[in-house]
Short mmCIF file of C-alpha atoms in Angstrom, two decimals:
data_model
loop_
_atom_site.label_atom_id
_atom_site.label_comp_id
_atom_site.label_asym_id
_atom_site.label_seq_id
_atom_site.Cartn_x
_atom_site.Cartn_y
_atom_site.Cartn_z
CA UNK A 1 -90.77 -90.09 89.26
CA UNK A 2 -92.09 -88.31 86.17
CA UNK A 3 -91.52 -84.87 87.72
CA UNK A 4 -87.90 -85.79 88.59
CA UNK A 5 -87.23 -86.98 85.03
CA UNK A 6 -88.62 -83.74 83.57
CA UNK A 7 -86.45 -81.69 85.96
CA UNK A 8 -83.28 -83.61 84.95
CA UNK A 9 -84.03 -83.23 81.24
CA UNK A 10 -84.59 -79.48 81.61
CA UNK A 11 -81.29 -79.11 83.47
CA UNK A 12 -79.36 -80.95 80.74
CA UNK A 13 -81.12 -78.90 78.08
CA UNK A 14 -80.09 -75.63 79.76
CA UNK A 15 -76.42 -76.61 80.13
CA UNK A 16 -76.16 -77.92 76.56
CA UNK A 17 -77.77 -74.84 75.01
CA UNK A 18 -75.39 -72.59 76.93
CA UNK A 19 -72.37 -74.25 75.27
CA UNK A 20 -73.44 -73.67 71.67
CA UNK A 21 -71.47 -70.85 70.09
CA UNK A 22 -69.50 -70.20 73.25
CA UNK A 23 -66.24 -69.80 71.28
CA UNK A 24 -67.65 -67.58 68.54
CA UNK A 25 -66.35 -64.01 68.35
CA UNK A 26 -67.84 -61.09 66.47
CA UNK A 27 -66.30 -57.81 65.38
CA UNK A 28 -67.56 -54.56 63.94
CA UNK A 29 -64.73 -54.84 61.42
CA UNK A 30 -65.24 -56.64 58.12
CA UNK A 31 -61.70 -57.54 57.06
CA UNK A 32 -60.62 -58.01 53.45
CA UNK A 33 -57.00 -58.77 52.54
CA UNK A 34 -55.84 -59.32 48.97
CA UNK A 35 -52.42 -60.92 48.70
CA UNK A 36 -50.15 -60.77 45.65
CA UNK A 37 -46.67 -62.11 45.00
CA UNK A 38 -47.14 -65.61 46.43
CA UNK A 39 -46.77 -68.47 45.87
CA UNK A 40 -43.40 -67.88 44.24
CA UNK A 41 -39.70 -68.50 44.88
CA UNK A 42 -36.75 -66.90 46.62
CA UNK A 43 -33.59 -67.17 44.51
CA UNK A 44 -30.27 -67.98 46.19
CA UNK A 45 -27.37 -67.22 43.84
CA UNK A 46 -24.41 -69.32 44.98
CA UNK A 47 -20.71 -68.88 44.22
CA UNK A 48 -17.88 -71.42 44.19
CA UNK A 49 -17.27 -71.00 47.95
CA UNK A 50 -20.97 -71.38 48.90
CA UNK A 51 -21.45 -67.64 49.33
CA UNK A 52 -25.02 -66.53 48.65
CA UNK A 53 -26.74 -63.47 47.30
CA UNK A 54 -30.49 -63.49 47.76
CA UNK A 55 -33.23 -62.25 45.46
CA UNK A 56 -36.02 -61.76 48.00
CA UNK A 57 -39.66 -62.54 47.33
CA UNK A 58 -41.94 -59.52 47.73
CA UNK A 59 -45.47 -60.16 48.97
CA UNK A 60 -48.04 -57.37 49.31
CA UNK A 61 -51.13 -57.37 51.52
CA UNK A 62 -53.87 -54.96 50.43
CA UNK A 63 -56.48 -54.02 53.06
CA UNK A 64 -58.44 -51.67 50.75
CA UNK A 65 -61.71 -53.62 51.11
CA UNK A 66 -61.64 -53.60 54.93
CA UNK A 67 -64.49 -51.66 56.60
CA UNK A 68 -65.68 -50.99 60.14
CA UNK A 69 -69.07 -50.05 61.56
CA UNK A 70 -67.62 -49.51 65.03
CA UNK A 71 -65.29 -46.59 64.40
CA UNK A 72 -62.61 -45.25 62.09
CA UNK A 73 -60.00 -47.77 61.03
CA UNK A 74 -56.74 -46.95 62.81
CA UNK A 75 -54.24 -49.72 62.04
CA UNK A 76 -53.51 -52.54 59.64
CA UNK A 77 -50.97 -55.10 60.81
CA UNK A 78 -49.20 -58.27 59.75
CA UNK A 79 -47.39 -61.12 61.52
CA UNK A 80 -45.38 -62.51 58.56
CA UNK A 81 -45.06 -66.01 60.03
CA UNK A 82 -41.35 -66.43 59.24
CA UNK A 83 -40.12 -65.24 62.62
CA UNK A 84 -39.65 -61.61 61.57
CA UNK A 85 -41.19 -58.76 63.62
CA UNK A 86 -44.80 -57.63 63.41
CA UNK A 87 -45.46 -54.98 60.76
CA UNK A 88 -48.11 -52.27 60.90
CA UNK A 89 -49.26 -49.09 59.23
CA UNK A 90 -51.56 -46.23 60.14
CA UNK A 91 -54.80 -46.95 58.31
CA UNK A 92 -55.11 -43.28 57.33
CA UNK A 93 -51.70 -43.33 55.65
CA UNK A 94 -51.68 -46.61 53.75
CA UNK A 95 -53.82 -49.65 53.10
CA UNK A 96 -50.94 -51.85 51.89
CA UNK A 97 -48.23 -53.72 53.77
CA UNK A 98 -45.25 -55.23 51.92
CA UNK A 99 -43.06 -58.02 53.27
CA UNK A 100 -39.84 -59.15 51.57
CA UNK A 101 -39.33 -62.80 52.49
CA UNK A 102 -35.65 -63.76 52.80
CA UNK A 103 -35.95 -67.50 53.52
CA UNK A 104 -38.06 -70.27 52.10
CA UNK A 105 -40.85 -72.31 53.68
CA UNK A 106 -44.60 -72.42 54.09
CA UNK A 107 -45.61 -69.78 56.62
CA UNK A 108 -48.81 -69.12 58.55
CA UNK A 109 -49.18 -65.34 58.57
CA UNK A 110 -51.79 -63.29 60.43
CA UNK A 111 -53.24 -60.09 58.98
CA UNK A 112 -55.39 -57.84 61.15
CA UNK A 113 -57.11 -54.49 61.57
CA UNK A 114 -58.03 -52.24 64.52
CA UNK A 115 -60.43 -49.30 64.77
CA UNK A 116 -61.03 -46.30 67.04
CA UNK A 117 -63.81 -48.17 68.85
CA UNK A 118 -61.24 -50.65 70.17
CA UNK A 119 -62.51 -53.33 67.82
CA UNK A 120 -60.01 -55.77 66.37
CA UNK A 121 -60.05 -58.65 63.92
CA UNK A 122 -57.51 -60.83 62.14
CA UNK A 123 -57.33 -63.72 59.69
CA UNK A 124 -54.73 -66.38 58.95
CA UNK A 125 -53.06 -66.53 55.53
CA UNK A 126 -50.78 -69.28 54.25
CA UNK A 127 -47.70 -67.97 52.42
CA UNK A 128 -45.82 -70.42 50.17
CA UNK A 129 -42.20 -69.49 49.47
CA UNK A 130 -40.25 -72.01 47.38
CA UNK A 131 -36.44 -72.05 47.42
CA UNK A 132 -34.47 -71.84 44.15
CA UNK A 133 -30.69 -72.37 44.37
CA UNK A 134 -28.46 -71.47 41.42
CA UNK A 135 -24.77 -72.12 40.80
CA UNK A 136 -23.44 -70.91 37.45
CA UNK A 137 -19.82 -71.06 36.33
CA UNK A 138 -19.73 -69.90 32.73
CA UNK A 139 -16.83 -68.30 30.87
CA UNK A 140 -15.05 -68.78 27.52
CA UNK A 141 -12.25 -70.73 29.22
CA UNK A 142 -14.32 -72.55 31.87
CA UNK A 143 -13.05 -73.88 35.20
CA UNK A 144 -10.80 -76.85 35.93
CA UNK A 145 -13.09 -78.23 38.66
CA UNK A 146 -16.83 -77.50 38.95
CA UNK A 147 -17.98 -76.23 42.35
CA UNK A 148 -20.41 -78.08 44.60
CA UNK A 149 -23.90 -76.79 45.38
CA UNK A 150 -25.12 -76.58 48.98
CA UNK A 151 -28.91 -76.46 49.30
CA UNK A 152 -29.74 -74.60 52.51
CA UNK A 153 -32.45 -75.80 54.89
CA UNK A 154 -35.83 -74.11 55.09
CA UNK A 155 -36.83 -71.53 57.70
CA UNK A 156 -37.43 -73.13 61.12
CA UNK A 157 -40.86 -71.46 61.29
CA UNK A 158 -42.16 -73.32 58.24
CA UNK A 159 -45.39 -75.18 59.02
CA UNK A 160 -44.76 -77.80 56.36
CA UNK A 161 -41.84 -79.66 54.79
CA UNK A 162 -41.05 -79.41 51.06
CA UNK A 163 -42.94 -81.81 48.82
CA UNK A 164 -40.22 -82.18 46.22
CA UNK A 165 -36.58 -81.43 45.42
CA UNK A 166 -35.83 -80.93 41.73
CA UNK A 167 -32.24 -80.79 40.44
CA UNK A 168 -31.01 -79.90 36.97
CA UNK A 169 -27.26 -79.65 36.36
CA UNK A 170 -25.69 -78.97 32.96
CA UNK A 171 -21.96 -79.47 32.42
CA UNK A 172 -20.31 -78.29 29.20
CA UNK A 173 -16.89 -79.52 28.13
CA UNK A 174 -15.38 -76.23 26.97
CA UNK A 175 -13.88 -76.52 23.51
CA UNK A 176 -10.09 -76.28 23.63
CA UNK A 177 -8.55 -74.44 20.68
CA UNK A 178 -4.97 -74.61 21.99
CA UNK A 179 -2.56 -77.29 20.82
CA UNK A 180 -1.59 -78.13 24.40
CA UNK A 181 -3.11 -79.76 26.26
CA UNK A 182 -4.85 -81.61 23.44
CA UNK A 183 -8.67 -81.73 23.46
CA UNK A 184 -10.06 -84.50 25.63
CA UNK A 185 -13.28 -85.89 27.07
CA UNK A 186 -14.28 -85.13 30.67
CA UNK A 187 -15.78 -87.56 33.15
CA UNK A 188 -18.25 -85.90 35.50
CA UNK A 189 -19.80 -87.53 38.57
CA UNK A 190 -22.77 -86.07 40.41
CA UNK A 191 -23.45 -87.19 43.99
CA UNK A 192 -26.49 -86.04 45.98
CA UNK A 193 -26.28 -86.33 49.77
CA UNK A 194 -29.18 -85.82 52.18
CA UNK A 195 -28.88 -83.91 55.51
CA UNK A 196 -27.79 -87.10 57.32
CA UNK A 197 -24.87 -87.57 54.92
CA UNK A 198 -26.41 -90.54 53.10
CA UNK A 199 -25.77 -90.80 49.36
CA UNK A 200 -29.20 -90.60 47.71
CA UNK A 201 -28.37 -90.48 44.00
CA UNK A 202 -25.30 -90.56 41.77
CA UNK A 203 -24.52 -90.46 38.07
CA UNK A 204 -21.32 -90.51 36.01
CA UNK A 205 -21.16 -89.18 32.45
CA UNK A 206 -18.40 -88.87 29.87
CA UNK A 207 -18.80 -85.61 27.93
CA UNK A 208 -17.00 -85.05 24.64
CA UNK A 209 -15.05 -81.97 23.62
CA UNK A 210 -17.45 -79.06 23.04
CA UNK A 211 -20.46 -81.11 24.19
CA UNK A 212 -22.92 -80.67 27.07
CA UNK A 213 -24.86 -83.04 29.29
CA UNK A 214 -27.71 -82.32 31.73
CA UNK A 215 -28.29 -84.54 34.75
CA UNK A 216 -31.70 -84.28 36.39
CA UNK A 217 -33.03 -85.82 39.57
CA UNK A 218 -36.27 -85.43 41.53
CA UNK A 219 -36.65 -86.40 45.17
CA UNK A 220 -40.16 -86.68 46.65
CA UNK A 221 -40.68 -85.59 50.28
CA UNK A 222 -37.02 -84.67 50.85
CA UNK A 223 -35.64 -84.84 54.37
CA UNK A 224 -35.59 -81.53 56.25
CA UNK A 225 -32.18 -79.89 56.45
CA UNK A 226 -29.31 -78.94 54.16
CA UNK A 227 -28.57 -81.07 51.08
CA UNK A 228 -25.29 -81.24 49.15
CA UNK A 229 -24.72 -81.83 45.45
CA UNK A 230 -21.08 -82.82 44.90
CA UNK A 231 -19.83 -82.49 41.31
CA UNK A 232 -16.48 -84.05 40.45
CA UNK A 233 -14.33 -83.92 37.28
CA UNK A 234 -12.01 -86.91 36.90
CA UNK A 235 -9.97 -85.42 34.03
CA UNK A 236 -7.23 -82.87 34.77
CA UNK A 237 -6.44 -79.92 32.50
CA UNK A 238 -9.81 -80.05 30.75
CA UNK A 239 -12.09 -77.17 31.64
CA UNK A 240 -15.87 -77.12 31.98
CA UNK A 241 -18.77 -74.74 32.49
CA UNK A 242 -21.71 -75.54 34.73
CA UNK A 243 -25.27 -74.31 35.16
CA UNK A 244 -26.95 -75.97 38.13
CA UNK A 245 -30.34 -75.29 39.72
CA UNK A 246 -32.03 -76.96 42.68
CA UNK A 247 -35.65 -76.22 43.59
CA UNK A 248 -37.29 -76.91 46.96
CA UNK A 249 -41.00 -76.95 46.19
CA UNK A 250 -43.95 -77.02 48.61
#
């Protein structure tokens, strides 16, 4: 009985020891990637018809500290994580890769290196790209009706939802120097709708001639998708300027 017990214990010991470190991988390459430019924001400049111009966010990946004991380094590469194609460079030509992100989200990128000895290694890097949406209508005469701001949804490849939506909208009642129509107050109403169409927040403010008012609103853990900020002016023939910014922050 004692011999059988010893045999069973030895068998279990052999199987268990064979599993330790079974998933570990080693490489002759010691990778070092220094990232600059993130976290930061992409800026979407909106017009009155919801057209957008984009100020992209440039992120650089510097492989200068990467070394290999298994051969000459041949390639540095990057999977940006936002759904865009893989990037690479000949290691003899450049040690830096630059990606211009065009959409916002939190992305899981992969940066890697290969050498002439067919060794390869990569590491995961989290890239945080906030979304900043701007709608400015400013002129000496103003506009009769302020435009609405559409806040576009994040990139579908984002690994996390935004933590907060911050809105700041300033309306100025442009001073009227003409005799007709006579100067008047304006009544502005802000309405914030979530992607499902539900009204989340609203505020109405009377703004005197030549005066400004800023409405702010923060929304924690905003629903994924496109949001809409509707801005209405209840007074005809009284012009306004607006400066509105919405931030999607991770």
